[in-house]
């Protein structure tokens, strides 16, 4: 089963992991990834604001999850992604995947993350004491997508 | 059609969305029309390589036809996750 | 920080994820893997029993975790592994890793799992209505180790 | 030295551990001695390719020297995780 949630409210990664795990049917391997608001290397982050494209966000995440379910032998997949204003240390998003075999659970979670980073319509802005700035896309994130394009 | 702007595109243009009546055949044609309107549009659309576009909520490119399209969105490269 | 626990008691994967997440210092990416007792493809599993080698288990897990910390830019790693009698659906073990970048968190979690599967002294026995049988090592698990041996 | 057995090696030999006084120079020599004792040892050690060995709690191989060693363990390939 695939679950997609886009929400402003904070969520509890541990509760998500347990709820996901209770819903599993016969999967022996479960992988989760949680993204957390962290400070900039130079410090001083006050908050993070995430803008998204309501409507397109849900359909993009649904499509990415459907592709993961098709590529790997998964039993379940979950994507939770927040928008709005987030404080340092808060969870930003998470993905979880479950499969009979660990290789499928790992690969699909990484695939979801790589696609979500660069293909789901979210934009992050950092607020520091001296001002605010949009987070720039990283070339590494774009390159991370390439490894999935050769495989089918 | 509805034209939507996100992130710094929205900030530069000063609007999150607007209704545009146009005969533009492609996204690129629409961009030309918008650029000709005012400086803030010209500035927002000055470097297309820094922009991404979605047509009816699907990622598209600047050559995409606007035939029958209801919604076009412009935004910088996405930074989710 | 590295945490290793070998225990008979059940654990709560969600609580582990949250406790791990609270202890993180500046990591933006956290990956967890949970292994769950699942039925055999043909069904009928009553319980799983895990034997281990007290003393060696702890040192093998500590060594594997230390190698992961050295190979990747991790801030934290956790390994929890149970022994004794486990029921269907119960968590067997988990690993969690945290890093500034997601690629490091994913790769190191997979590395920990691959090493743990074939190099940590645990042995699983399945109990079914008709008898009991030691789980045989899978050739795929041995092969999974090879990909880490070229890299440094 | 202490000799430990795990999983089906333990079951076949019928002991989890025993104290062995030996002059064996290597793990392989120790295996030869044990094999010669009784059928249950001969059976447990009949296929060395199905066995793994740890010397003083570190994975080792059958050629490993027993010089100064306090603990040797025999077991099937591990199935953790």
Short mmCIF file of C-alpha atoms in Angstrom, two decimals:
data_model
loop_
_atom_site.label_atom_id
_atom_site.label_comp_id
_atom_site.label_asym_id
_atom_site.label_seq_id
_atom_site.Cartn_x
_atom_site.Cartn_y
_atom_site.Cartn_z
CA UNK A 1 0.00 0.00 0.00
CA UNK A 2 1.16 3.53 -0.77
CA UNK A 3 0.55 6.43 1.62
CA UNK A 4 1.32 10.05 0.73
CA UNK A 5 0.88 12.94 3.15
CA UNK A 6 1.69 16.62 2.60
CA UNK A 7 1.12 18.61 5.76
CA UNK A 8 2.02 21.73 7.70
CA UNK A 9 1.87 20.06 11.13
CA UNK A 10 4.92 18.51 12.70
CA UNK A 11 5.02 14.70 12.76
CA UNK A 12 6.70 12.15 14.99
CA UNK A 13 9.15 9.99 13.00
CA UNK A 14 9.05 7.17 15.56
CA UNK A 15 5.26 7.04 15.55
CA UNK A 16 5.30 7.00 11.75
CA UNK A 17 7.78 4.12 11.75
CA UNK A 18 5.61 2.14 14.16
CA UNK A 19 2.34 2.86 12.36
CA UNK A 20 3.98 1.89 9.07
CA UNK A 21 5.43 -1.25 10.60
CA UNK A 22 2.05 -2.29 12.03
CA UNK A 23 0.48 -2.02 8.58
CA UNK A 24 3.02 -4.30 6.91
CA UNK A 25 1.91 -7.58 5.43
CA UNK A 26 4.70 -10.08 5.37
CA UNK A 27 7.61 -7.72 4.80
CA UNK A 28 10.78 -8.64 6.66
CA UNK A 29 12.70 -5.47 5.81
CA UNK A 30 11.73 -1.89 6.52
CA UNK A 31 13.83 1.18 5.70
CA UNK A 32 13.07 4.72 6.77
CA UNK A 33 14.70 8.01 5.91
CA UNK A 34 14.04 11.16 7.93
CA UNK A 35 15.19 14.61 6.89
CA UNK A 36 15.79 17.01 9.78
CA UNK A 37 16.20 20.80 9.78
CA UNK A 38 19.87 21.34 10.42
CA UNK A 39 21.92 24.47 10.81
CA UNK A 40 24.05 25.84 7.98
CA UNK A 41 27.75 24.95 8.19
CA UNK A 42 28.42 28.59 9.14
CA UNK A 43 25.63 28.53 11.78
CA UNK A 44 22.92 31.05 12.59
CA UNK A 45 19.82 29.41 11.10
CA UNK A 46 16.60 30.68 12.73
CA UNK A 47 14.04 28.76 10.72
CA UNK A 48 13.31 27.08 7.42
CA UNK A 49 10.28 27.83 5.30
CA UNK A 50 9.02 25.37 2.73
CA UNK A 51 6.78 26.47 -0.12
CA UNK A 52 5.02 23.91 -2.28
CA UNK A 53 2.62 23.65 -5.20
CA UNK A 54 -0.64 22.29 -3.78
CA UNK A 55 -2.20 19.76 -6.11
CA UNK A 56 0.96 19.12 -8.10
CA UNK A 57 2.84 18.07 -4.96
CA UNK A 58 0.45 15.25 -4.16
CA UNK A 59 0.35 14.02 -7.75
CA UNK A 60 4.15 14.17 -8.14
CA UNK A 61 4.68 12.20 -4.92
CA UNK A 62 2.01 9.66 -5.88
CA UNK A 63 3.67 9.16 -9.25
CA UNK A 64 7.15 8.76 -7.75
CA UNK A 65 5.86 6.24 -5.20
CA UNK A 66 3.99 4.30 -7.89
CA UNK A 67 7.19 4.06 -9.91
CA UNK A 68 9.08 2.74 -6.87
CA UNK A 69 6.38 0.11 -6.27
CA UNK A 70 6.71 -0.97 -9.89
CA UNK A 71 10.52 -1.08 -10.00
CA UNK A 72 11.06 -3.02 -6.77
CA UNK A 73 9.28 -5.86 -4.99
CA UNK A 74 7.82 -3.64 -2.27
CA UNK A 75 4.83 -4.32 -0.06
CA UNK A 76 4.41 -0.72 1.19
CA UNK A 77 5.70 2.80 0.77
CA UNK A 78 5.13 5.98 2.75
CA UNK A 79 6.02 9.60 2.00
CA UNK A 80 5.32 12.39 4.51
CA UNK A 81 6.48 15.90 3.60
CA UNK A 82 5.88 19.13 5.47
CA UNK A 83 5.51 22.69 4.24
CA UNK A 84 5.36 26.04 6.07
CA UNK A 85 7.71 27.26 8.77
CA UNK A 86 10.01 24.72 10.46
CA UNK A 87 12.34 25.13 13.40
CA UNK A 88 15.87 23.79 13.81
CA UNK A 89 15.84 20.09 14.69
CA UNK A 90 12.31 19.45 13.46
CA UNK A 91 11.62 16.66 10.97
CA UNK A 92 11.09 17.95 7.42
CA UNK A 93 9.99 14.79 5.72
CA UNK A 94 10.32 11.06 5.75
CA UNK A 95 10.01 8.10 3.45
CA UNK A 96 9.61 4.49 4.47
CA UNK A 97 9.61 1.36 2.35
CA UNK A 98 8.97 -2.28 3.18
CA UNK A 99 9.88 -5.38 1.22
CA UNK A 100 10.54 -9.08 1.68
CA UNK A 101 14.24 -8.39 0.94
CA UNK A 102 16.41 -5.61 2.31
CA UNK A 103 18.02 -4.71 -1.03
CA UNK A 104 14.65 -3.67 -2.45
CA UNK A 105 13.76 -1.66 0.65
CA UNK A 106 17.08 0.23 0.59
CA UNK A 107 17.18 0.92 -3.15
CA UNK A 108 13.58 2.12 -3.32
CA UNK A 109 13.98 4.45 -0.32
CA UNK A 110 17.02 6.01 -1.94
CA UNK A 111 15.17 6.29 -5.25
CA UNK A 112 12.24 8.03 -3.54
CA UNK A 113 14.62 10.48 -1.88
CA UNK A 114 16.52 11.25 -5.07
CA UNK A 115 13.33 11.94 -7.01
CA UNK A 116 11.70 13.84 -4.22
CA UNK A 117 14.72 16.14 -3.83
CA UNK A 118 14.69 17.37 -7.41
CA UNK A 119 11.33 16.47 -8.94
CA UNK A 120 8.71 17.21 -6.29
CA UNK A 121 7.60 20.87 -6.20
CA UNK A 122 9.03 22.05 -2.88
CA UNK A 123 11.26 25.06 -2.33
CA UNK A 124 13.17 25.80 0.84
CA UNK A 125 14.07 29.20 2.20
CA UNK A 126 16.49 29.71 5.08
CA UNK A 127 16.00 32.48 7.63
CA UNK A 128 19.03 33.79 9.47
CA UNK A 129 19.51 36.87 11.66
CA UNK A 130 20.84 38.87 8.71
CA UNK A 131 18.15 37.96 6.21
CA UNK A 132 16.66 35.17 4.17
CA UNK A 133 17.74 33.15 1.15
CA UNK A 134 16.27 30.44 -1.08
CA UNK A 135 18.18 27.20 -0.86
CA UNK A 136 19.84 26.50 -4.18
CA UNK A 137 19.49 23.14 -5.90
CA UNK A 138 22.69 21.09 -5.69
CA UNK A 139 24.30 19.61 -8.78
CA UNK A 140 24.88 16.39 -6.78
CA UNK A 141 21.14 16.00 -6.34
CA UNK A 142 20.59 16.21 -10.07
CA UNK A 143 23.42 13.73 -10.69
CA UNK A 144 21.92 11.35 -8.13
CA UNK A 145 18.94 10.92 -10.46
CA UNK A 146 21.07 9.70 -13.33
CA UNK A 147 21.90 6.36 -11.81
CA UNK A 148 18.20 5.38 -11.87
CA UNK A 149 17.74 6.22 -15.51
CA UNK A 150 19.83 3.41 -16.97
CA UNK A 151 18.00 0.72 -15.01
CA UNK A 152 14.41 -0.18 -15.70
CA UNK B 1 -5.23 30.28 -18.38
CA UNK B 2 -3.85 30.43 -14.85
CA UNK B 3 -0.18 31.24 -14.52
CA UNK B 4 1.44 30.39 -11.16
CA UNK B 5 4.75 31.52 -9.73
CA UNK B 6 6.66 29.92 -6.87
CA UNK B 7 9.65 30.75 -4.66
CA UNK B 8 11.82 33.60 -5.97
CA UNK B 9 9.89 33.75 -9.24
CA UNK B 10 6.81 34.61 -7.18
CA UNK B 11 8.78 37.16 -5.15
CA UNK B 12 10.27 38.88 -8.21
CA UNK B 13 6.96 39.10 -10.02
CA UNK B 14 5.14 39.99 -6.83
CA UNK B 15 2.22 37.62 -7.39
CA UNK B 16 1.54 33.96 -6.60
CA UNK B 17 -0.83 33.56 -9.58
CA UNK B 18 -2.70 35.47 -12.21
CA UNK B 19 -5.16 34.89 -15.01
CA UNK B 20 -3.56 35.41 -18.43
CA UNK B 21 -5.43 35.65 -21.72
CA UNK B 22 -3.01 34.63 -24.44
CA UNK B 23 -2.69 33.16 -27.91
CA UNK B 24 0.80 31.87 -27.14
CA UNK B 25 1.34 28.50 -28.82
CA UNK B 26 4.07 27.27 -26.49
CA UNK B 27 5.45 27.93 -23.03
CA UNK B 28 8.36 29.81 -24.65
CA UNK B 29 5.89 32.10 -26.48
CA UNK B 30 4.10 32.78 -23.20
CA UNK B 31 7.42 33.66 -21.56
CA UNK B 32 8.10 36.17 -24.39
CA UNK B 33 4.73 37.83 -23.82
CA UNK B 34 5.27 38.05 -20.06
CA UNK B 35 8.80 39.41 -20.44
CA UNK B 36 7.51 42.23 -22.65
CA UNK B 37 5.03 43.36 -19.99
CA UNK B 38 7.16 44.93 -17.29
CA UNK B 39 10.65 44.92 -15.81
CA UNK B 40 9.74 42.61 -12.94
CA UNK B 41 8.72 39.94 -15.49
CA UNK B 42 11.79 40.59 -17.62
CA UNK B 43 13.96 40.15 -14.53
CA UNK B 44 12.18 37.02 -13.32
CA UNK B 45 12.47 35.43 -16.77
CA UNK B 46 15.95 36.71 -17.61
CA UNK B 47 17.67 33.33 -17.27
CA UNK B 48 15.50 30.45 -18.44
CA UNK B 49 18.15 27.90 -17.50
CA UNK B 50 17.43 28.80 -13.86
CA UNK B 51 13.71 28.11 -14.32
CA UNK B 52 11.52 25.06 -14.41
CA UNK B 53 8.00 24.85 -15.75
CA UNK B 54 4.95 22.70 -15.11
CA UNK B 55 2.03 22.50 -17.50
CA UNK B 56 -1.25 21.36 -15.95
CA UNK B 57 0.79 20.24 -12.90
CA UNK B 58 3.22 18.03 -14.83
CA UNK B 59 6.87 18.96 -15.32
CA UNK B 60 7.31 20.17 -18.88
CA UNK B 61 9.76 22.18 -20.97
CA UNK B 62 9.65 25.52 -22.71
CA UNK B 63 8.75 23.92 -26.03
CA UNK B 64 5.55 22.38 -24.64
CA UNK B 65 2.35 23.34 -26.47
CA UNK B 66 -0.27 25.36 -24.60
CA UNK B 67 -3.11 23.90 -26.63
CA UNK B 68 -5.98 23.14 -24.21
CA UNK B 69 -3.80 23.93 -21.19
CA UNK B 70 -5.46 25.40 -18.09
CA UNK B 71 -2.51 26.01 -15.79
CA UNK B 72 1.17 26.88 -16.29
CA UNK B 73 3.60 27.30 -13.39
CA UNK B 74 7.10 28.79 -13.29
CA UNK B 75 9.57 28.14 -10.50
CA UNK B 76 13.25 27.59 -9.72
CA UNK B 77 14.75 24.08 -9.51
CA UNK B 78 13.03 22.18 -6.73
CA UNK B 79 14.66 21.65 -3.35
CA UNK B 80 12.48 19.13 -1.55
CA UNK B 81 13.50 16.39 0.83
CA UNK C 1 28.52 8.39 18.70
CA UNK C 2 28.19 4.63 18.28
CA UNK C 3 25.69 2.59 20.27
CA UNK C 4 25.60 -1.22 20.21
CA UNK C 5 23.01 -3.31 22.04
CA UNK C 6 22.58 -7.08 22.06
CA UNK C 7 19.50 -8.08 24.01
CA UNK C 8 16.85 -10.72 24.52
CA UNK C 9 14.02 -8.24 25.26
CA UNK C 10 11.81 -6.91 22.52
CA UNK C 11 12.41 -3.29 21.49
CA UNK C 12 10.23 -0.61 19.96
CA UNK C 13 11.59 0.52 16.58
CA UNK C 14 9.77 3.87 16.71
CA UNK C 15 11.11 4.66 20.17
CA UNK C 16 14.61 3.73 19.01
CA UNK C 17 14.28 6.04 16.00
CA UNK C 18 13.15 8.91 18.22
CA UNK C 19 15.81 8.35 20.88
CA UNK C 20 18.46 8.15 18.15
CA UNK C 21 17.10 11.27 16.49
CA UNK C 22 17.13 13.23 19.77
CA UNK C 23 20.81 12.39 20.27
CA UNK C 24 21.88 13.70 16.85
CA UNK C 25 24.19 16.65 16.62
CA UNK C 26 23.73 18.51 13.38
CA UNK C 27 22.86 15.60 11.14
CA UNK C 28 20.21 16.37 8.54
CA UNK C 29 19.78 12.80 7.31
CA UNK C 30 18.81 9.74 9.30
CA UNK C 31 18.29 6.24 7.90
CA UNK C 32 16.94 3.27 9.80
CA UNK C 33 16.57 -0.37 8.88
CA UNK C 34 14.38 -2.74 10.86
CA UNK C 35 14.33 -6.49 10.35
CA UNK C 36 11.03 -8.15 11.26
CA UNK C 37 10.24 -11.84 11.82
CA UNK C 38 8.27 -12.84 8.75
CA UNK C 39 6.65 -16.08 7.78
CA UNK C 40 8.28 -18.46 5.32
CA UNK C 41 6.97 -18.23 1.75
CA UNK C 42 5.22 -21.56 2.34
CA UNK C 43 3.76 -20.36 5.66
CA UNK C 44 3.50 -22.08 9.03
CA UNK C 45 6.23 -20.35 11.04
CA UNK C 46 5.61 -20.58 14.80
CA UNK C 47 8.68 -18.79 16.09
CA UNK C 48 12.27 -17.89 15.37
CA UNK C 49 15.14 -18.61 17.72
CA UNK C 50 18.37 -16.68 17.51
CA UNK C 51 21.57 -18.04 19.01
CA UNK C 52 24.61 -15.82 19.36
CA UNK C 53 28.18 -15.89 20.64
CA UNK C 54 28.25 -13.66 23.74
CA UNK C 55 31.39 -11.56 23.83
CA UNK C 56 32.25 -12.00 20.18
CA UNK C 57 28.88 -10.57 19.12
CA UNK C 58 29.49 -7.26 20.85
CA UNK C 59 33.04 -6.96 19.58
CA UNK C 60 32.07 -7.87 16.00
CA UNK C 61 29.26 -5.29 15.97
CA UNK C 62 31.51 -2.65 17.50
CA UNK C 63 34.14 -3.29 14.85
CA UNK C 64 31.63 -3.15 11.98
CA UNK C 65 30.18 0.12 13.32
CA UNK C 66 33.65 1.62 13.76
CA UNK C 67 34.45 0.78 10.15
CA UNK C 68 31.24 2.46 8.98
CA UNK C 69 32.08 5.60 11.00
CA UNK C 70 35.49 5.67 9.34
CA UNK C 71 34.31 5.07 5.77
CA UNK C 72 31.49 7.62 5.74
CA UNK C 73 30.96 11.09 7.19
CA UNK C 74 28.57 9.90 9.89
CA UNK C 75 27.66 11.63 13.12
CA UNK C 76 26.04 8.60 14.79
CA UNK C 77 25.34 4.91 14.35
CA UNK C 78 23.15 2.48 16.27
CA UNK C 79 22.89 -1.31 16.14
CA UNK C 80 20.32 -3.21 18.20
CA UNK C 81 20.14 -7.00 17.75
CA UNK C 82 18.05 -9.50 19.65
CA UNK C 83 18.67 -13.12 20.52
CA UNK C 84 16.45 -15.84 22.03
CA UNK C 85 12.92 -16.73 20.97
CA UNK C 86 11.03 -14.31 18.73
CA UNK C 87 7.43 -14.37 17.54
CA UNK C 88 6.09 -13.61 14.07
CA UNK C 89 5.95 -9.87 13.43
CA UNK C 90 8.42 -8.96 16.17
CA UNK C 91 11.44 -6.78 15.39
CA UNK C 92 14.66 -8.81 15.14
CA UNK C 93 17.17 -6.02 14.87
CA UNK C 94 17.70 -2.53 13.63
CA UNK C 95 20.44 -0.23 12.50
CA UNK C 96 20.29 3.54 12.27
CA UNK C 97 22.80 5.99 10.84
CA UNK C 98 22.90 9.77 10.78
CA UNK C 99 24.95 12.08 8.59
CA UNK C 100 24.95 15.59 7.18
CA UNK C 101 24.25 14.09 3.73
CA UNK C 102 21.75 11.41 2.83
CA UNK C 103 24.11 9.43 0.58
CA UNK C 104 26.38 8.67 3.53
CA UNK C 105 23.48 7.70 5.77
CA UNK C 106 22.06 5.30 3.16
CA UNK C 107 25.35 3.69 2.14
CA UNK C 108 26.53 3.14 5.70
CA UNK C 109 23.21 1.61 6.81
CA UNK C 110 23.39 -0.83 3.92
CA UNK C 111 27.02 -1.60 4.71
CA UNK C 112 26.14 -2.31 8.36
CA UNK C 113 23.35 -4.64 7.27
CA UNK C 114 25.50 -6.52 4.77
CA UNK C 115 28.25 -7.08 7.31
CA UNK C 116 25.90 -7.92 10.12
CA UNK C 117 24.11 -10.55 8.01
CA UNK C 118 27.20 -12.61 7.29
CA UNK C 119 29.92 -11.52 9.72
CA UNK C 120 28.24 -11.12 13.10
CA UNK C 121 27.90 -14.38 15.06
CA UNK C 122 24.14 -14.92 15.02
CA UNK C 123 22.32 -18.05 13.88
CA UNK C 124 18.60 -18.30 13.23
CA UNK C 125 16.43 -21.35 13.67
CA UNK C 126 12.87 -21.55 12.40
CA UNK C 127 10.20 -23.46 14.30
CA UNK C 128 7.22 -24.79 12.36
CA UNK C 129 4.50 -27.23 13.35
CA UNK C 130 6.39 -30.12 11.77
CA UNK C 131 9.78 -29.40 13.28
CA UNK C 132 12.67 -26.99 13.34
CA UNK C 133 15.44 -26.01 10.95
CA UNK C 134 18.49 -23.76 10.97
CA UNK C 135 18.20 -20.94 8.46
CA UNK C 136 20.83 -21.41 5.78
CA UNK C 137 23.14 -18.58 4.75
CA UNK C 138 22.20 -17.14 1.36
CA UNK C 139 24.76 -16.79 -1.42
CA UNK C 140 23.30 -13.32 -2.18
CA UNK C 141 24.25 -12.17 1.31
CA UNK C 142 27.83 -13.22 0.77
CA UNK C 143 27.88 -11.51 -2.62
CA UNK C 144 26.45 -8.33 -1.09
CA UNK C 145 29.70 -7.98 0.87
CA UNK C 146 31.83 -7.91 -2.24
CA UNK C 147 30.76 -4.50 -3.40
CA UNK C 148 32.24 -2.94 -0.25
CA UNK C 149 35.61 -4.58 -0.68
CA UNK C 150 36.76 -2.64 -3.73
CA UNK C 151 36.05 0.73 -2.11
CA UNK C 152 38.05 2.08 0.78
CA UNK D 1 41.89 -24.10 25.65
CA UNK D 2 38.12 -23.60 25.47
CA UNK D 3 36.40 -24.96 22.39
CA UNK D 4 32.92 -23.61 21.67
CA UNK D 5 30.24 -24.90 19.31
CA UNK D 6 27.24 -23.00 17.99
CA UNK D 7 24.03 -23.76 16.10
CA UNK D 8 23.98 -27.18 14.41
CA UNK D 9 27.63 -27.82 15.28
CA UNK D 10 26.62 -27.57 18.94
CA UNK D 11 23.62 -29.84 18.35
CA UNK D 12 25.62 -32.50 16.51
CA UNK D 13 28.41 -32.58 19.06
CA UNK D 14 25.92 -32.28 21.91
CA UNK D 15 27.88 -29.69 23.86
CA UNK D 16 28.03 -25.88 23.81
CA UNK D 17 31.65 -25.81 24.99
CA UNK D 18 34.38 -27.96 26.43
CA UNK D 19 37.90 -27.66 27.72
CA UNK D 20 40.42 -29.30 25.35
CA UNK D 21 44.05 -30.00 26.15
CA UNK D 22 45.92 -30.16 22.87
CA UNK D 23 49.27 -29.67 21.18
CA UNK D 24 47.59 -28.88 17.86
CA UNK D 25 49.54 -26.18 16.04
CA UNK D 26 46.68 -24.90 13.90
CA UNK D 27 42.90 -24.93 13.82
CA UNK D 28 43.05 -27.63 11.13
CA UNK D 29 45.19 -29.83 13.43
CA UNK D 30 42.67 -29.35 16.22
CA UNK D 31 39.85 -30.37 13.87
CA UNK D 32 41.78 -33.56 13.02
CA UNK D 33 42.12 -34.42 16.71
CA UNK D 34 38.43 -33.78 17.39
CA UNK D 35 37.33 -35.78 14.35
CA UNK D 36 39.30 -38.77 15.60
CA UNK D 37 37.50 -38.76 18.95
CA UNK D 38 34.00 -39.96 18.17
CA UNK D 39 31.44 -40.21 15.41
CA UNK D 40 29.52 -37.14 16.53
CA UNK D 41 32.68 -35.07 16.04
CA UNK D 42 33.48 -36.73 12.74
CA UNK D 43 29.96 -35.93 11.55
CA UNK D 44 30.02 -32.34 12.77
CA UNK D 45 33.36 -31.75 11.07
CA UNK D 46 32.73 -33.80 7.94
CA UNK D 47 32.43 -30.80 5.60
CA UNK D 48 34.76 -27.97 6.54
CA UNK D 49 33.44 -25.77 3.73
CA UNK D 50 30.18 -25.60 5.70
CA UNK D 51 32.00 -24.40 8.84
CA UNK D 52 33.37 -21.12 10.07
CA UNK D 53 35.86 -20.64 12.87
CA UNK D 54 36.69 -17.89 15.33
CA UNK D 55 39.95 -17.76 17.27
CA UNK D 56 39.83 -15.70 20.46
CA UNK D 57 36.53 -14.25 19.21
CA UNK D 58 37.87 -13.07 15.85
CA UNK D 59 36.90 -14.72 12.57
CA UNK D 60 39.82 -16.84 11.41
CA UNK D 61 40.56 -19.70 9.03
CA UNK D 62 41.59 -23.30 9.43
CA UNK D 63 45.25 -22.45 8.91
CA UNK D 64 45.34 -20.08 11.88
CA UNK D 65 47.97 -20.86 14.51
CA UNK D 66 46.78 -21.84 17.98
CA UNK D 67 49.89 -20.46 19.64
CA UNK D 68 48.79 -18.62 22.79
CA UNK D 69 45.11 -19.03 21.90
CA UNK D 70 42.55 -19.38 24.72
CA UNK D 71 39.30 -19.87 22.81
CA UNK D 72 38.34 -21.48 19.51
CA UNK D 73 34.77 -21.58 18.23
CA UNK D 74 33.20 -23.60 15.41
CA UNK D 75 29.90 -22.72 13.79
CA UNK D 76 28.00 -22.64 10.48
CA UNK D 77 27.93 -19.53 8.28
CA UNK D 78 26.28 -16.73 10.22
CA UNK D 79 22.70 -15.66 9.59
CA UNK D 80 22.24 -12.42 11.50
CA UNK D 81 20.21 -9.38 10.60
#
